[in-house]
C-alpha positions as a Python dict, from the first residue, in 0.01 Angstrom:
ca = {
    (1, 'H'): (0, 0, 0),
    (2, 'D'): (-50, -46, -374),
    (3, 'F'): (236, -255, -499),
    (4, 'R'): (190, -145, -841),
    (5, 'N'): (341, 199, -709),
    (6, 'A'): (652, 2, -556),
    (7, 'P'): (998, -4, -716),
    (8, 'R'): (1022, -281, -959),
    (9, 'P'): (1367, -442, -1068),
    (10, 'S'): (1381, -462, -1450),
    (11, 'A'): (1404, -823, -1433),
    (12, 'I'): (1064, -838, -1269),
    (13, 'S'): (797, -881, -1534),
    (14, 'R'): (487, -667, -1528),
    (15, 'Y'): (271, -998, -1509),
    (16, 'A'): (382, -1003, -1130),
    (17, 'F'): (106, -759, -1095),
    (18, 'Q'): (-164, -959, -1237),
    (19, 'P'): (-178, -1253, -974),
    (20, 'K'): (-410, -1534, -987),
    (21, 'Y'): (-315, -1659, -634),
    (22, 'V'): (-152, -1512, -318),
    (23, 'T'): (-43, -1657, 7),
    (24, 'W'): (141, -1547, 314),
    (25, 'N'): (419, -1714, 483),
    (26, 'P'): (284, -1846, 817),
    (27, 'N'): (611, -1852, 956),
    (28, 'D'): (721, -1490, 845),
    (29, 'E'): (479, -1214, 861),
    (30, 'N'): (694, -998, 620),
    (31, 'Y'): (680, -1227, 331),
    (32, 'F'): (417, -1343, 96),
    (33, 'A'): (415, -1532, -238),
    (34, 'T'): (204, -1477, -558),
    (35, 'A'): (136, -1680, -882),
    (36, 'S'): (95, -1517, -1215),
    (37, 'G'): (-246, -1557, -1385),
    (38, 'T'): (-96, -1558, -1732),
    (39, 'N'): (234, -1792, -1695),
    (40, 'G'): (418, -2020, -1475),
    (41, 'Y'): (600, -1763, -1268),
    (42, 'L'): (593, -1733, -880),
    (43, 'Y'): (696, -1396, -712),
    (44, 'M'): (815, -1338, -357),
    (45, 'W'): (738, -1005, -195),
    (46, 'D'): (857, -829, 114),
    (47, 'A'): (574, -643, 280),
    (48, 'T'): (804, -415, 504),
    (49, 'R'): (1028, -293, 225),
    (50, 'L'): (734, -299, -31),
    (51, 'V'): (915, -476, -304),
    (52, 'T'): (931, -782, -530),
    (53, 'I'): (1236, -978, -393),
    (54, 'D'): (1236, -1290, -630),
    (55, 'Q'): (1076, -1442, -927),
    (56, 'L'): (1090, -1813, -1012),
    (57, 'N'): (983, -1988, -1327),
    (58, 'V'): (897, -2326, -1206),
    (59, 'H'): (602, -2428, -1430),
    (60, 'S'): (527, -2423, -1819),
    (61, 'S'): (154, -2317, -1744),
    (62, 'T'): (-65, -2141, -1503),
    (63, 'V'): (-25, -2202, -1149),
    (64, 'N'): (-336, -2270, -970),
    (65, 'R'): (-238, -2300, -595),
    (66, 'L'): (52, -2196, -365),
    (67, 'Q'): (104, -2315, -13),
    (68, 'F'): (388, -2240, 225),
    (69, 'H'): (506, -2528, 455),
    (70, 'P'): (329, -2498, 800),
    (71, 'Q'): (634, -2542, 1000),
    (72, 'N'): (956, -2475, 754),
    (73, 'P'): (944, -2110, 602),
    (74, 'N'): (1188, -2213, 342),
    (75, 'L'): (950, -2458, 158),
    (76, 'L'): (668, -2384, -82),
    (77, 'L'): (427, -2619, -255),
    (78, 'T'): (268, -2519, -579),
    (79, 'A'): (0, -2698, -814),
    (80, 'S'): (-5, -2614, -1178),
    (81, 'Q'): (-208, -2653, -1491),
    (82, 'D'): (100, -2816, -1656),
    (83, 'G'): (34, -3142, -1467),
    (84, 'Y'): (289, -3109, -1195),
    (85, 'A'): (273, -3011, -827),
    (86, 'K'): (639, -2888, -738),
    (87, 'L'): (823, -2851, -367),
    (88, 'I'): (1043, -2549, -389),
    (89, 'D'): (1328, -2484, -124),
    (90, 'F'): (1436, -2135, -114),
    (91, 'R'): (1760, -2217, 62),
    (92, 'N'): (1888, -2357, -286),
    (93, 'N'): (2035, -2024, -386),
    (94, 'N'): (2295, -2170, -628),
    (95, 'G'): (2104, -2431, -807),
    (96, 'D'): (1734, -2552, -874),
    (97, 'R'): (1510, -2456, -605),
    (98, 'V'): (1253, -2725, -734),
    (99, 'V'): (1367, -3004, -501),
    (100, 'T'): (1055, -3248, -553),
    (101, 'S'): (806, -3284, -845),
    (102, 'F'): (478, -3489, -829),
    (103, 'R'): (281, -3614, -1113),
    (104, 'H'): (-39, -3810, -1107),
    (105, 'A'): (-72, -4107, -1347),
    (106, 'S'): (-348, -3926, -1551),
    (107, 'K'): (-106, -3647, -1636),
    (108, 'E'): (-405, -3406, -1575),
    (109, 'A'): (-340, -3065, -1402),
    (110, 'F'): (-317, -3019, -1032),
    (111, 'R'): (-613, -2799, -932),
    (112, 'H'): (-544, -2770, -571),
    (113, 'V'): (-299, -2901, -287),
    (114, 'D'): (-336, -2865, 88),
    (115, 'I'): (-60, -2974, 335),
    (116, 'N'): (-175, -3168, 667),
    (117, 'I'): (-86, -2932, 942),
    (118, 'S'): (-44, -3236, 1194),
    (119, 'N'): (140, -3452, 959),
    (120, 'T'): (338, -3201, 737),
    (121, 'N'): (501, -3474, 521),
    (122, 'K'): (147, -3546, 379),
    (123, 'F'): (-60, -3347, 137),
    (124, 'A'): (-386, -3396, -43),
    (125, 'S'): (-451, -3294, -391),
    (126, 'V'): (-719, -3222, -659),
    (127, 'I'): (-652, -3356, -1010),
    (128, 'N'): (-841, -3207, -1308),
    (129, 'D'): (-1140, -3428, -1412),
    (130, 'Q'): (-1079, -3720, -1152),
    (131, 'Y'): (-1322, -3869, -911),
    (132, 'C'): (-1041, -3913, -645),
    (133, 'V'): (-823, -3722, -410),
    (134, 'P'): (-471, -3847, -409),
    (135, 'I'): (-281, -3818, -76),
    (136, 'W'): (88, -3780, -112),
    (137, 'D'): (397, -3814, 97),
    (138, 'I'): (655, -3551, -9),
    (139, 'R'): (939, -3797, 63),
    (140, 'Q'): (803, -4044, -188),
    (141, 'P'): (700, -3839, -501),
    (142, 'I'): (681, -4133, -743),
    (143, 'Q'): (312, -4220, -688),
    (144, 'P'): (41, -4142, -409),
    (145, 'D'): (26, -4307, -80),
    (146, 'F'): (-336, -4374, -164),
    (147, 'S'): (-645, -4211, -299),
    (148, 'I'): (-991, -4134, -172),
    (149, 'L'): (-1241, -4235, -408),
    (150, 'T'): (-1515, -3973, -437),
    (151, 'R'): (-1870, -3967, -595),
    (152, 'D'): (-1802, -3644, -795),
    (153, 'K'): (-1527, -3452, -966),
    (154, 'V'): (-1350, -3258, -686),
    (155, 'L'): (-1281, -2883, -704),
    (156, 'C'): (-1145, -2797, -353),
    (157, 'I'): (-1003, -2970, -34),
    (158, 'A'): (-943, -2869, 328),
    (159, 'W'): (-778, -3055, 612),
    (160, 'N'): (-965, -3001, 943),
    (161, 'P'): (-726, -2813, 1201),
    (162, 'H'): (-822, -3003, 1509),
    (163, 'E'): (-962, -3339, 1362),
    (164, 'H'): (-603, -3415, 1196),
    (165, 'F'): (-743, -3671, 954),
    (166, 'W'): (-1063, -3523, 854),
    (167, 'L'): (-1050, -3398, 482),
    (168, 'A'): (-1328, -3190, 349),
    (169, 'T'): (-1406, -3189, -28),
    (170, 'G'): (-1642, -2999, -248),
    (171, 'G'): (-1712, -3001, -624),
    (172, 'V'): (-1961, -3058, -906),
    (173, 'G'): (-2089, -3360, -1083),
    (174, 'G'): (-2400, -3561, -1194),
    (175, 'H'): (-2446, -3764, -894),
    (176, 'D'): (-2514, -3471, -656),
    (177, 'R'): (-2374, -3161, -523),
    (178, 'A'): (-2218, -3191, -175),
    (179, 'I'): (-1958, -3110, 68),
    (180, 'R'): (-1819, -3444, 204),
    (181, 'I'): (-1592, -3511, 503),
    (182, 'W'): (-1344, -3815, 469),
    (183, 'D'): (-1133, -4004, 719),
    (184, 'A'): (-795, -3971, 534),
    (185, 'N'): (-623, -4182, 803),
    (186, 'S'): (-793, -4488, 634),
    (187, 'S'): (-677, -4612, 283),
    (188, 'D'): (-984, -4853, 259),
    (189, 'N'): (-1160, -4802, -72),
    (190, 'P'): (-1434, -4744, -138),
    (191, 'Q'): (-1516, -4584, 190),
    (192, 'E'): (-1822, -4391, 288),
    (193, 'P'): (-1792, -4017, 404),
    (194, 'L'): (-1816, -3960, 763),
    (195, 'F'): (-2034, -3657, 686),
    (196, 'T'): (-2216, -3497, 389),
    (197, 'V'): (-2351, -3151, 344),
    (198, 'Y'): (-2604, -3114, 45),
    (199, 'T'): (-2561, -2785, -139),
    (200, 'F'): (-2758, -2610, -391),
    (201, 'G'): (-2478, -2584, -652),
    (202, 'Q'): (-2102, -2639, -740),
    (203, 'V'): (-1858, -2592, -436),
    (204, 'A'): (-1549, -2397, -557),
    (205, 'K'): (-1377, -2351, -227),
    (206, 'V'): (-1417, -2485, 121),
    (207, 'N'): (-1244, -2378, 460),
    (208, 'W'): (-1264, -2496, 806),
    (209, 'H'): (-1336, -2243, 1090),
    (210, 'P'): (-999, -2212, 1282),
    (211, 'A'): (-1166, -2237, 1626),
}
């Protein structure tokens, strides 16, 4: 189905059909979320009724990444160019749906976030122009639990689905260009990566095989 042909409530902006990011709710196969490529709006969609069911203005700039909570279908984590990551609870129908906001000391943009599927209170993040990967606890948003110091500027991250504390990072920098696997169960810094895979250029996206 082409959602551009679907009924659109007058309150839903045409920018809803210019998404920068899209993600399915892993706990409900009928729903997915998108982030506009031009503003800080999020849109919720119903794939069975073929309609836009909600829009949320939660950021003042472009949203770079969305991720539904792996276990709770009502929670959505965002990463934005405005320097904030935010946790949204869709059960808050009568008030602010943003229940927690995260901001790095550098005040730089959040490029990427990834929730650890084995410890869903933890998520890793990528901050613009930083040589580290902050690890956060959603229950303690004031500052990261700790940060993994990396050799290059990181563009992307991914938790291993089986080795629960292995975190892959990829990016670009002057030192070298590589994918590195880190032990995120250790807060020791500096630490050496568990594995390093050298590449021929910058790594914009990394993903583990689910099996």
